[in-house]
Coordinates of C-alpha atoms in Angstrom, one line a residue:
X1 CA 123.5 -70.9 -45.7
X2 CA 124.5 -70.6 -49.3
X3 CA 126.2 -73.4 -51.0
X4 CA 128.4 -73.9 -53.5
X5 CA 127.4 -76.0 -57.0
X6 CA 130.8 -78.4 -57.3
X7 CA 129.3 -80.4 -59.8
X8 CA 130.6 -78.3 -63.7
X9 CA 127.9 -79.7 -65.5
X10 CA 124.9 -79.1 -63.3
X11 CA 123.4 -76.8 -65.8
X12 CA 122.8 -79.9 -68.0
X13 CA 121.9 -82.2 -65.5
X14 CA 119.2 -79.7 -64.3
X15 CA 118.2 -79.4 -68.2
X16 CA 118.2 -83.4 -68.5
X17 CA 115.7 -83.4 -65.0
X18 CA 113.5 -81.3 -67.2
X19 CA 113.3 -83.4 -70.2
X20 CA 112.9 -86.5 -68.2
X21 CA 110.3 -85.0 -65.9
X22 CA 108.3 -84.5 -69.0
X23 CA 108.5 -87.1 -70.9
X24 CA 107.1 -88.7 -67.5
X25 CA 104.4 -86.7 -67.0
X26 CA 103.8 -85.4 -70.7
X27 CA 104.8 -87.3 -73.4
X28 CA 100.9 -87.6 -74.7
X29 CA 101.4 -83.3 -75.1
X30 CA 104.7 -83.5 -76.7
X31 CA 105.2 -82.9 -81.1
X32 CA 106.8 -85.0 -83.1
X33 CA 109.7 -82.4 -83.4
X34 CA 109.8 -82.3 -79.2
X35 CA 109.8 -85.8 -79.1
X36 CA 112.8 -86.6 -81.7
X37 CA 115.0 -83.3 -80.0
X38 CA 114.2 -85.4 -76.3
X39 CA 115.5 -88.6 -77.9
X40 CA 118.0 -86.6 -80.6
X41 CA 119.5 -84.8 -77.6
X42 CA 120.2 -87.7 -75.1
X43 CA 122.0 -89.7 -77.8
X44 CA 124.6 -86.6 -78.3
X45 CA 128.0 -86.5 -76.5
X46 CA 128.5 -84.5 -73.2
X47 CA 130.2 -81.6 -74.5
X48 CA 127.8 -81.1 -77.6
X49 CA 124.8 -81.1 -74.6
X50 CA 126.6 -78.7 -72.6
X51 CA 127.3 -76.4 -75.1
X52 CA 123.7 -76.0 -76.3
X53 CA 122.0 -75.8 -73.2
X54 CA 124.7 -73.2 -72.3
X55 CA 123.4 -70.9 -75.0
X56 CA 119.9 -71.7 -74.5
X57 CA 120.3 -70.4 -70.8
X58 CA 121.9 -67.7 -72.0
X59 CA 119.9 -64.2 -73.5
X60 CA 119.7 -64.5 -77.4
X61 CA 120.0 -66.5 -80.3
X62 CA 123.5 -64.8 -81.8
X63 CA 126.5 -66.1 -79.9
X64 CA 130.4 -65.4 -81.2
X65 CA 132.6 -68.4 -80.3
X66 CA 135.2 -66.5 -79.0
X67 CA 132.5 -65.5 -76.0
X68 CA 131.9 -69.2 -75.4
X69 CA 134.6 -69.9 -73.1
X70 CA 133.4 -72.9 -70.3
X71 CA 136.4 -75.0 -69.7
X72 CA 134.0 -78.4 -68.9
X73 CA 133.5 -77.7 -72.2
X74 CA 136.7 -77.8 -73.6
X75 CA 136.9 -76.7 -77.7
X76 CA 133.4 -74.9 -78.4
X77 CA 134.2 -75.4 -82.4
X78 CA 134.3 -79.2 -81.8
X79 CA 131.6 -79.8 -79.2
X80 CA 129.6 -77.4 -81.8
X81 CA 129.9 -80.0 -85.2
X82 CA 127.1 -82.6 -83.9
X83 CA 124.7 -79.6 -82.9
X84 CA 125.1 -77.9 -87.0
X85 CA 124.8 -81.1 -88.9
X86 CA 121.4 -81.6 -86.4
X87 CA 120.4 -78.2 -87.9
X88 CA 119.8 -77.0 -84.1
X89 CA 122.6 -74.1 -84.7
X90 CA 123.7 -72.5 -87.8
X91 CA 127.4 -71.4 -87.6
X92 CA 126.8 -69.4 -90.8
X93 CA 123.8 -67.6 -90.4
X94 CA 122.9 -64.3 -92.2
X95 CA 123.4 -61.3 -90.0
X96 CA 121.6 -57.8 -90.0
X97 CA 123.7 -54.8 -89.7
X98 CA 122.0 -54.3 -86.7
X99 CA 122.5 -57.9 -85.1
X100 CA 126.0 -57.5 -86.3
X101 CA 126.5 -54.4 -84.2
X102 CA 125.2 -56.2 -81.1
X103 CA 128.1 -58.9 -81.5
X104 CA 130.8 -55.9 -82.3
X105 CA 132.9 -53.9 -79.4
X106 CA 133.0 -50.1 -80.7
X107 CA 136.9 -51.4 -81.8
X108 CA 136.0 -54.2 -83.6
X109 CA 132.8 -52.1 -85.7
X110 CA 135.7 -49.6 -86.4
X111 CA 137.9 -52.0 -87.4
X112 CA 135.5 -54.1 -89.9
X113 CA 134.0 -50.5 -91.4
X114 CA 137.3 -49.2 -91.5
X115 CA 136.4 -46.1 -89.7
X116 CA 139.9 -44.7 -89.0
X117 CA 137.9 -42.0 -86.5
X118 CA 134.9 -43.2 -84.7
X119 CA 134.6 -40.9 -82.2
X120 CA 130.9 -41.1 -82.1
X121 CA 128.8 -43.4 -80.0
X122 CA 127.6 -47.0 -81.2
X123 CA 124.3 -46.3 -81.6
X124 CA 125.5 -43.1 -83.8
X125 CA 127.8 -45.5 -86.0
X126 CA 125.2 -47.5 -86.8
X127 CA 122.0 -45.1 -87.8
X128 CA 125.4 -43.6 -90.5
X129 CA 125.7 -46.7 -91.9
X130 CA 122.2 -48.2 -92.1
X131 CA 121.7 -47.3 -95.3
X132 CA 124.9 -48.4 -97.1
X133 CA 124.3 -52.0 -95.8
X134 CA 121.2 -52.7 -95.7
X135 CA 121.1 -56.2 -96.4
X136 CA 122.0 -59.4 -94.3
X137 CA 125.4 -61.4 -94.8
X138 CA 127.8 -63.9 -93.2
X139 CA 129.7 -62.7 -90.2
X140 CA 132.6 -63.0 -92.4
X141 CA 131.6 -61.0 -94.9
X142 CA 131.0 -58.2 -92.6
X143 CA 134.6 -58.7 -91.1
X144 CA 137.3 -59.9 -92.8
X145 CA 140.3 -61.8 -91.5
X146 CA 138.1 -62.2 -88.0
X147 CA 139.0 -65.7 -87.8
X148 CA 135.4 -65.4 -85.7
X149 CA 132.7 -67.9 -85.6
X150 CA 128.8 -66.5 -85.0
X151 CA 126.5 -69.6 -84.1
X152 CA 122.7 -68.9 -84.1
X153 CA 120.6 -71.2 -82.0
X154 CA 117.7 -72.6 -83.8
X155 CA 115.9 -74.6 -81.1
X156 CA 115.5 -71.8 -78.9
X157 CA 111.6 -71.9 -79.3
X158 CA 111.3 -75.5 -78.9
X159 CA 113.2 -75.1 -75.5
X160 CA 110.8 -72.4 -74.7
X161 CA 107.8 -74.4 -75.2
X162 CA 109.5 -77.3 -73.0
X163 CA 110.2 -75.1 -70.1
X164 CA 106.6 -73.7 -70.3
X165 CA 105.0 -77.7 -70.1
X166 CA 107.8 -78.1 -67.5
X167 CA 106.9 -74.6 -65.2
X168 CA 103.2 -74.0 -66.5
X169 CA 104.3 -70.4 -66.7
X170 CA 106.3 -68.3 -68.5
X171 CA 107.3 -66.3 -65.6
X172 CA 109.8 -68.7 -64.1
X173 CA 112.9 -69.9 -65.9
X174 CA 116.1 -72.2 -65.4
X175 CA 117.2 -69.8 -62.9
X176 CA 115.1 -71.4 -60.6
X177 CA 116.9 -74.8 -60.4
X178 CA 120.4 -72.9 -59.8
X179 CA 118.7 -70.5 -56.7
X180 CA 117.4 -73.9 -55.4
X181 CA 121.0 -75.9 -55.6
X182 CA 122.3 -73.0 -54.4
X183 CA 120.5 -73.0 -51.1
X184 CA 119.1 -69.6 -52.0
X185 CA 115.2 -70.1 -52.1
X186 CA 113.7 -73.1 -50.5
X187 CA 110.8 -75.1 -51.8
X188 CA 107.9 -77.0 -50.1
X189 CA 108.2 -80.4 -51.0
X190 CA 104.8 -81.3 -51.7
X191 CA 103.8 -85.1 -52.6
X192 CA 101.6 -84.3 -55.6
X193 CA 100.9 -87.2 -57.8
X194 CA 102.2 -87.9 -61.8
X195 CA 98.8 -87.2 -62.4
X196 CA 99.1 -83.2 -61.1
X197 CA 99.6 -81.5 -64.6
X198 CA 99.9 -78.1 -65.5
X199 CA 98.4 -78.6 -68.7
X200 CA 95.7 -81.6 -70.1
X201 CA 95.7 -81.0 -73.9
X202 CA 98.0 -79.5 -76.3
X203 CA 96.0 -77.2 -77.0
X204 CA 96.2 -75.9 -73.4
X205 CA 99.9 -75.6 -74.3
X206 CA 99.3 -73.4 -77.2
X207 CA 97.1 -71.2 -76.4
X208 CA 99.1 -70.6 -73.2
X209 CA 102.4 -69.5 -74.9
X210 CA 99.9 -67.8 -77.2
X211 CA 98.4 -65.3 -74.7
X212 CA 102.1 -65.0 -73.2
X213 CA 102.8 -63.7 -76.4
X214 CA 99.9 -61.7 -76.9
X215 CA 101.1 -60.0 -73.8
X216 CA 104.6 -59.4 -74.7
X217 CA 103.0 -57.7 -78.3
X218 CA 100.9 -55.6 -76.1
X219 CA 103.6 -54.2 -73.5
X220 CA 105.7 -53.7 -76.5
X221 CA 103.5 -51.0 -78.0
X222 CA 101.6 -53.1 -80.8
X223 CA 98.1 -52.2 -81.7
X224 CA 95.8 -53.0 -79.3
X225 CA 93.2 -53.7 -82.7
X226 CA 96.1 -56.1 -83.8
X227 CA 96.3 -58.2 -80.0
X228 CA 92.2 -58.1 -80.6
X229 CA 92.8 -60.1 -83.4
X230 CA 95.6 -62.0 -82.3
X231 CA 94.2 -63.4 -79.1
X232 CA 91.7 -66.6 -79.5
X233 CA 88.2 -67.1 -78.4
X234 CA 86.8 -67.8 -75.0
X235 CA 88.9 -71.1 -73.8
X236 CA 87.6 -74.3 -72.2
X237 CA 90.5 -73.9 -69.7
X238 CA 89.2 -71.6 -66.9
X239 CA 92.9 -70.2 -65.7
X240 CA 93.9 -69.6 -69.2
X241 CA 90.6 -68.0 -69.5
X242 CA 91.3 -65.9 -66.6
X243 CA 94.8 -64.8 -68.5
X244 CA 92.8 -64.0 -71.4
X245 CA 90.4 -62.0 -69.5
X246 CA 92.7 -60.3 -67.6
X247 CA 94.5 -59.4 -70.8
X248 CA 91.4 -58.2 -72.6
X249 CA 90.8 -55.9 -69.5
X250 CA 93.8 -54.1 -69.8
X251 CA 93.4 -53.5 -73.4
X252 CA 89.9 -51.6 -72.4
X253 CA 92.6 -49.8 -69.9
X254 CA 94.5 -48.7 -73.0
X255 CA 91.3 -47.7 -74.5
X256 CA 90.2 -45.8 -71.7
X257 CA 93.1 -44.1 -71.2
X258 CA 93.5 -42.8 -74.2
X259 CA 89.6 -41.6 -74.5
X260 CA 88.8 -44.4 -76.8
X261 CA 85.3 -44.6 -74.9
X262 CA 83.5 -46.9 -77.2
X263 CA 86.2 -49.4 -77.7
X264 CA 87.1 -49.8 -73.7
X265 CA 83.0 -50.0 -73.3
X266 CA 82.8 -52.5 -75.7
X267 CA 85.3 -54.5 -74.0
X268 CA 84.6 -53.7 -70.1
X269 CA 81.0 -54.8 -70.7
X270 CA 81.6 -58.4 -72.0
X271 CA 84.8 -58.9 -69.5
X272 CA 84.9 -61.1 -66.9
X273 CA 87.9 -60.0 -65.2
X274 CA 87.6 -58.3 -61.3
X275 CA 86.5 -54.7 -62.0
X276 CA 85.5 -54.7 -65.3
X277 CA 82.2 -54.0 -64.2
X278 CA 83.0 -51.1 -62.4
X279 CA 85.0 -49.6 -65.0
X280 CA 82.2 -50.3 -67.2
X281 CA 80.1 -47.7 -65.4
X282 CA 82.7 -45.1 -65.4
X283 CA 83.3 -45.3 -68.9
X284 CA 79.6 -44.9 -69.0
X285 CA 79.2 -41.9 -67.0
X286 CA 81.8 -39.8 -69.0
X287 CA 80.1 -40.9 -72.0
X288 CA 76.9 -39.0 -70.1
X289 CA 74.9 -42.1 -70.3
X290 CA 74.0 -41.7 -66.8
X291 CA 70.6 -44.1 -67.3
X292 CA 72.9 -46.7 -68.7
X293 CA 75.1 -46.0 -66.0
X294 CA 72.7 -46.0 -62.7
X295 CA 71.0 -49.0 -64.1
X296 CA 74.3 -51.2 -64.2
X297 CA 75.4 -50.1 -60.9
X298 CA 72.3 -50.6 -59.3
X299 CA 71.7 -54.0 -60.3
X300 CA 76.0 -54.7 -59.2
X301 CA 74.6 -53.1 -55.9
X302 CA 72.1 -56.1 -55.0
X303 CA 75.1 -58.6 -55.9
X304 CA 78.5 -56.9 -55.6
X305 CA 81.2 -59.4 -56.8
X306 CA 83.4 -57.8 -53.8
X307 CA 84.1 -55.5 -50.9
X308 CA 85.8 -53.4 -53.2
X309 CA 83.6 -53.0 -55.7
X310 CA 80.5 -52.6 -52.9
X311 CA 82.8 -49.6 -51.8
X312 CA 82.8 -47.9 -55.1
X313 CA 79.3 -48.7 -55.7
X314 CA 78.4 -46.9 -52.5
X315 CA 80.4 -43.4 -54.2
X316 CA 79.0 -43.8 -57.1
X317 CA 75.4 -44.6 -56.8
X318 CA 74.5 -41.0 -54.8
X319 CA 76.1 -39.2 -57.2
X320 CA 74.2 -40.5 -60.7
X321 CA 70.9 -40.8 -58.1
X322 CA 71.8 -36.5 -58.3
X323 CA 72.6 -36.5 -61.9
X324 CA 68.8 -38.0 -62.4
X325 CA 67.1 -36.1 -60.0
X326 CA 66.5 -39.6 -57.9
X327 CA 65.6 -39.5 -54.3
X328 CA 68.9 -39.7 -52.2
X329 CA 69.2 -43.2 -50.4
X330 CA 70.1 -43.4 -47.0
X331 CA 74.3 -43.3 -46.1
X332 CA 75.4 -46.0 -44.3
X333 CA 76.7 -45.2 -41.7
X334 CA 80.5 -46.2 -40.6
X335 CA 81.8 -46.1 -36.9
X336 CA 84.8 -43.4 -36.4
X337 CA 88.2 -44.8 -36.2
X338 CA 90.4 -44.0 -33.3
X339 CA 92.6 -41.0 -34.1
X340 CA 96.1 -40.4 -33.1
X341 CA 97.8 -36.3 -33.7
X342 CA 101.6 -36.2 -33.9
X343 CA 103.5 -32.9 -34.3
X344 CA 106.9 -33.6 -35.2
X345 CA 110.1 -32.2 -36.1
X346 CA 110.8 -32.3 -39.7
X347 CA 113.9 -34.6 -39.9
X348 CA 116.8 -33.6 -42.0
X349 CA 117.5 -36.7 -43.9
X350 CA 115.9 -39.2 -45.9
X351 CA 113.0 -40.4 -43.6
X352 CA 110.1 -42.8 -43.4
X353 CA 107.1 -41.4 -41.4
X354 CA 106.0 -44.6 -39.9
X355 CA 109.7 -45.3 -38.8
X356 CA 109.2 -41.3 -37.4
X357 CA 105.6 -42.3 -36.0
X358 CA 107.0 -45.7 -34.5
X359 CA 109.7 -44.0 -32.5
X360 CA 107.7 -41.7 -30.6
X361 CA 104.9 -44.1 -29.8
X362 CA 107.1 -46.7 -28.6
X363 CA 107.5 -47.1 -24.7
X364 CA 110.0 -49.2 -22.9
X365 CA 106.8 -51.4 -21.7
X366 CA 105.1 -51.0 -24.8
X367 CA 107.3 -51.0 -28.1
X368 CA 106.4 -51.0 -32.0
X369 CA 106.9 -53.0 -35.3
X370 CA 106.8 -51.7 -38.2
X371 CA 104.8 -54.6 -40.0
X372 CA 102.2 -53.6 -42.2
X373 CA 100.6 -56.6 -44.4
X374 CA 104.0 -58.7 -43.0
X375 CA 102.6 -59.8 -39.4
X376 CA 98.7 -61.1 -39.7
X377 CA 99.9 -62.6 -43.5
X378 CA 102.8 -64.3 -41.8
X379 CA 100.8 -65.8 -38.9
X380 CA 98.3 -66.8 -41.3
X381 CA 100.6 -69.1 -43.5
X382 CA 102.2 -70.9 -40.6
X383 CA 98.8 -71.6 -38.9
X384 CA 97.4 -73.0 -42.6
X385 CA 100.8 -74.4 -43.8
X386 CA 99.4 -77.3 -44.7
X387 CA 96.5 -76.4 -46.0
X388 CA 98.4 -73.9 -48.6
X389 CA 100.5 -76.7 -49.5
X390 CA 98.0 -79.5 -49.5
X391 CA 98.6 -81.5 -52.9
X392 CA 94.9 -80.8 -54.9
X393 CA 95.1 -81.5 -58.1
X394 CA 96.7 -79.3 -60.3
X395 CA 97.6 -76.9 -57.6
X396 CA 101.2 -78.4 -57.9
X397 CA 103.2 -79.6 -60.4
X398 CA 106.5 -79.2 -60.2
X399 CA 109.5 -78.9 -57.8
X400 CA 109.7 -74.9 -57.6
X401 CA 106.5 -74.0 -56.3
X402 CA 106.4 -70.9 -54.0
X403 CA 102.3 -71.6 -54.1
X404 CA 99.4 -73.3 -55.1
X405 CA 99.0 -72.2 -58.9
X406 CA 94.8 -71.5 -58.2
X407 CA 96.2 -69.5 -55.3
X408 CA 94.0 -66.4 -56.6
X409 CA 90.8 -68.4 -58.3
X410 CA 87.7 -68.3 -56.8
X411 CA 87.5 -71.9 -55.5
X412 CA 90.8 -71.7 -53.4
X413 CA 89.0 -72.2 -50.0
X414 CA 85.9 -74.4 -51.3
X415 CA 88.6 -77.0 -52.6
X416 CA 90.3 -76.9 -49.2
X417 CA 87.1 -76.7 -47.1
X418 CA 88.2 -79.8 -44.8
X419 CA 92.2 -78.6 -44.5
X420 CA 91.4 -75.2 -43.7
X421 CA 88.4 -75.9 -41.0
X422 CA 91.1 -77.9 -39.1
X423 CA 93.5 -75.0 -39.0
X424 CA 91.1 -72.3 -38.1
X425 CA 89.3 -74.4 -35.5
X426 CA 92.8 -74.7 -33.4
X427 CA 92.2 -70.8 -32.8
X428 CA 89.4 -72.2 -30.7
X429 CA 90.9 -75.0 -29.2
X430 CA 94.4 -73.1 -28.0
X431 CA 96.2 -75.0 -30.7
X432 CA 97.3 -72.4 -33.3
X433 CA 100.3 -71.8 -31.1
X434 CA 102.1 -74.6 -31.2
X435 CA 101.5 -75.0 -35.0
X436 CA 102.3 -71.6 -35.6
X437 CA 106.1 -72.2 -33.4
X438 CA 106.3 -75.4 -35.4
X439 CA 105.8 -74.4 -38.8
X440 CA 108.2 -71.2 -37.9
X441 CA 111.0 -73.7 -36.7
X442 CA 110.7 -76.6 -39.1
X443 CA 109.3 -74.5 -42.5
X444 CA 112.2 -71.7 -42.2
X445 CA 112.9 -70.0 -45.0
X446 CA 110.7 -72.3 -47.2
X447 CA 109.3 -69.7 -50.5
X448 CA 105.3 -69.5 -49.0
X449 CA 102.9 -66.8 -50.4
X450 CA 101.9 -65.7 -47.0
X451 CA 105.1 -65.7 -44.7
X452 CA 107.6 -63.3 -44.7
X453 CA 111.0 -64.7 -43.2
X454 CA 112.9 -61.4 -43.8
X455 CA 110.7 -59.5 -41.1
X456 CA 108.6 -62.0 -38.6
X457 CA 111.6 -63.0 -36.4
X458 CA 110.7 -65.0 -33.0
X459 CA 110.5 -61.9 -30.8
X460 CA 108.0 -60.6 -33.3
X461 CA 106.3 -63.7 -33.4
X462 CA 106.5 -64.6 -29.5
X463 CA 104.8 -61.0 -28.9
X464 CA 101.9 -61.3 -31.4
X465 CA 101.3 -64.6 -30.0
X466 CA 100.8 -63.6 -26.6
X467 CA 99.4 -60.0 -27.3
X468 CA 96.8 -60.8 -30.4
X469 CA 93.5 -62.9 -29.2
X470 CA 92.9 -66.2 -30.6
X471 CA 89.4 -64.7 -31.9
X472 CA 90.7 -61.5 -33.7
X473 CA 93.2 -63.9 -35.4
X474 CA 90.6 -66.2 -36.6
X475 CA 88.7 -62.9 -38.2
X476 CA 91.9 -61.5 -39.9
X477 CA 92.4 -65.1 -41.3
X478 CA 88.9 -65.7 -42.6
X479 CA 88.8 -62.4 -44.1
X480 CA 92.0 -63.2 -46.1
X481 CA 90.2 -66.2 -47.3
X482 CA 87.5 -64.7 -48.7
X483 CA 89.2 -62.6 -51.2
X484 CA 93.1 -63.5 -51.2
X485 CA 94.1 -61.1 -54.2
X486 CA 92.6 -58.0 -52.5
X487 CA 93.0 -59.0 -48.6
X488 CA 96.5 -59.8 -48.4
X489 CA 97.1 -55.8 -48.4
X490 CA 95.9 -52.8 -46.7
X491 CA 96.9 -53.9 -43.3
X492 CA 97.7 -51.3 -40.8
X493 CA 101.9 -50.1 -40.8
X494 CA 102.4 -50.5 -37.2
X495 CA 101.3 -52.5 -34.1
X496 CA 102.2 -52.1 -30.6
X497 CA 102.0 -54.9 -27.9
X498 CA 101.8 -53.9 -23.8
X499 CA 103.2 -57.1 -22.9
X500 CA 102.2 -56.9 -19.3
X501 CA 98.9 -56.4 -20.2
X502 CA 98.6 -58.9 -23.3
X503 CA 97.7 -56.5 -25.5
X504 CA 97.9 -54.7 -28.8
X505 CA 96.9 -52.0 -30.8
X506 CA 97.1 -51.8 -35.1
X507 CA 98.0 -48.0 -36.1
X508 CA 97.9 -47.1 -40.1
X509 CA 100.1 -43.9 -40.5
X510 CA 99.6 -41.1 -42.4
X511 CA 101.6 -38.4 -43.3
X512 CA 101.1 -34.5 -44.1
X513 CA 98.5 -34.7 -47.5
X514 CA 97.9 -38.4 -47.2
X515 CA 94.9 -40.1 -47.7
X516 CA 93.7 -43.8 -46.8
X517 CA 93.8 -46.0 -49.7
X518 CA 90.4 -47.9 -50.2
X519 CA 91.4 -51.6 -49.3
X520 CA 92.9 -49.8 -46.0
X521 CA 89.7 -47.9 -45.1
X522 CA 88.0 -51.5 -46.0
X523 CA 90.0 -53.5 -43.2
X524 CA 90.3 -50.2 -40.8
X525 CA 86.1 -50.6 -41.3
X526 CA 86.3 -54.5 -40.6
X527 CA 88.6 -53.7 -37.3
X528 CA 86.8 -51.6 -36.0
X529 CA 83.0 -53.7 -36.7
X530 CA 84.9 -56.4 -35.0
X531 CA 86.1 -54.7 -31.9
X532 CA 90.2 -55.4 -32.8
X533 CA 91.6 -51.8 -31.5
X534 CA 93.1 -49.5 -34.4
X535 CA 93.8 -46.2 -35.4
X536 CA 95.2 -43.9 -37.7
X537 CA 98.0 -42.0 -36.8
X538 CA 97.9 -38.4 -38.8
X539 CA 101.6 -36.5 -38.6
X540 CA 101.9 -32.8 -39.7
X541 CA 105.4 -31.9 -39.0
X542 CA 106.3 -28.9 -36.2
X543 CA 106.3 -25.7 -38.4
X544 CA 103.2 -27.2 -40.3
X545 CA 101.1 -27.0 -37.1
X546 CA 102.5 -24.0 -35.4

């Protein structure tokens, strides 16, 4: 149920939990400019608070004082006086034809230009008079007899930098806090101590908000040569390292892309990120350094760093061992998957072919779920609930966790050894059922990384419990566990129960000119070794297979 926020000012009580929270937890971290707005911004009056966190919250440093209308607030102009003579806004700043244009209606640009026509578009306005005003001036200098105010926020990268410490990200934002008053997501409440930090040093902070920005540079079209030079040496921090890795492996993308062989080699072979290697080889082999090339993926062979890469090894090794004249090595050979043919009517509408598939395999005694990577995920979250959630240090560290943050590191499991043997030993003891029904009952609707509320209702749940043995759970689950980022997809699109019988059956659907993805040929592969029943399900439509 959603609720309603009565309280006006909960905006700047959330932004006042922030600030406390970390000058609890942080204040060894924190600047000398931080620490003096903390104590600088407690000592103002309530509307002056307001007001600032208002823009703050808001997209943008230019705000028109007309636009700031919050009646907790009462007079903006007045509430505003303590913020300028703090220097944290500037209700005079210098504006950029440009900036001025973003704070204009089309009305009011023709009215301060005095264009007695403007039928043309903003954006048309603009580029005509870029050149007769190109330089920056007061807002009333630009227009006249406005009666306008423009305030410019000054602090706005300070308050970045405090909601970074706060969230360890820069991927969540103050959002979160209203969404969670709201009733909208719900949030584990995990009893992690003071001591559970996102970040140890201040340099952790830094170069944290430096990669972010690194990141931003990069998606926004600058020079990969520049972010090179931008982005800092290897970092004592091993997630931040993994950031900076993961960064520096999608400039080789870049490079790769765009036939820049040399650069993306010279990157790929230093890079620790997943895949790296792999590309590494590639990048290689269109450079026809096949030697180079066979002798890299032969040594990843003896110690692949995953399934995945194993798989591409095994494509790639036969066909440099023909490029060298090398004897061929023997295939491994790979148990067929059960096969399903559908001929169906082309449908006349907007369709999805494993709705299309679902229908006409279902039986009254036997129906289908479309579920994909939803059920066996799902299942696997309630059983290890508290294992997920357990409160290892640094996993958590504040209120709006939807997961541990080392969820994807390689140590997940080793630093829950104990917590996850207990929940994967009650699929041998007959357990796992009541957990799972308790976690599903009491844990509804709580953000997890695993569970999806939206589609495992309790029939769904009731017939996977009954139909699904205990011992093909406990392979799906340890399976997940061994490589989380990769596992938690490919996972057949349907599965059928026969009730009466206590069984199931996991079909992937394909439609006309599809093909199995890799990490869904992988798990098909580790069904079938296992002895869980799957199959693939191939559709041509009617006139396709007359």
């Amino acid at each position: 149920m959603i609720r309603t926020l009565e309280n006006r000012f909960y905006y700047l009580d959330n932004f006042h939990r922030v600030l406390e929270w970390i000058t609890e937890r942080y204040s060894a971290l924190l600047t000398p400019g931080e620490q003096a707005f903390i104590e600088r911004f407690t000592a103002l009056p309530q509307p002056s608070r307001a007001l600032l966190v208002r823009m703050v919250m808001r997209k943008g440093e230019l705000f028109r004082a007309s636009k700031l209308r919050y009646e907790e607030i009462g007079c903006v102009r007045e509430a505003a006086q303590a913020l300028v003579q703090l220097g944290w806004i500037d209700d005079r700043p210098d504006l950029t034809l440009e900036q001025v244009f973003a704070l204009l209606t089309k009305a009011e640009v023709a009215q301060a230009f005095r264009l007695p026509q403007a039928h043309a578009r903003k954006a048309e306005l603009l580029e005509a008079l870029r050149m007769e005003f190109p330089e920056a001036r007061p807002f009333e200098a630009w227009h006249p007899g406005a009666g306008e105010c423009v305030y410019q926020v000054q602090v706005n990268a300070l308050c970045e930098r405090l909601k970074l410490i706060f969230f360890g990200n820069c991927r969540q934002d103050w959002s979160e806090f209203v969404l969670s008053d709201l009733g909208i997501y719900k949030y584990e409440k995990v009893a992690f101590s003071a001591s559970s930090l996102a970040f140890r040093t201040r340099a952790d902070v830094d170069a944290c908000l430096h990669l972010h920005q690194c990141g931003e540079h990069f998606e926004q079209g600058e020079q990969p040569e520049d972010i090179l030079r931008e982005l800092p040496a290897a970092l004592d921090n091993d997630w931040l390292e993994r950031r900076r890795q993961k960064l520096l492996f999608r400039i080789a993308q870049h490079y790769e892309r765009n036939a820049a062989l040399p650069e993306a080699l010279a990157i790929y072979s230093t890079c620790r990120f997943p895949e790296a290697r792999l590309r590494a080889i590639r990048v290689l082999e269109r450079c026809e350094r096949f030697e180079d090339a066979f002798a890299l993926a032969d040594a990843a062979s003896h110690a692949p760093e995953s399934e995945a890469e194993s798989q591409q090894l095994a494509r790639i090794l036969p066909r440099l061992r023909r490029r060298l004249g090398l004897p061929k090595s023997a295939p491994r050979a790979a148990s067929p998957v059960a096969r399903i043919e559908l001929v169906l009517p082309r449908p006349d509408t907007d369709f999805s072919v494993e709705a299309l598939a679902g229908a006409h395999l279902a039986q009254p005694d036997a129906p289908v779920r479309y579920v994909e990577n939803t059920l066996i995920n799902s299942l696997f979250g309630l059983l290890c609930w508290q294992a997920i959630f357990a409160a290892v240090p640094g996993a958590f560290f504040h209120p709006f966790h939807t997961g541990p943050a080392d969820l994807h590191s390689e140590d997940f499991r080793l630093r829950r050894e104990r917590e996850f043997a207990h929940c994967l030993a009650q699929l041998d003891s007959g357990q796992y059922v009541e957990t799972i029904n308790r976690h599903f009952e009491h844990k509804a609707g709580i953000q997890s990384p695993f569970v999806f509320w939206d589609i495992l209702d309790g029939e769904l749940k009731d017939m996977a419990l009954a139909c699904i043995p205990a011992a093909h759970l406990k392979k799906w689950f340890e399976r997940i566990l061994q490589d989380i980022p990769s596992n938690r997809a490919g996972l057949p699109d349907l599965i059928q129960f026969w009730p009466a019988e206590r069984r199931y059956r996991m079909i992937e659907v394909k439609g006309p000119g599809d093909r199995l993805q890799d990490n869904q040929i992988r798990w098909l592969d580790y069904c079938n070794e296992h002895a869980m029943p799957v199959a693939v399900c191939h559709v041509q439509w009617l006139e396709e297979g007359a």
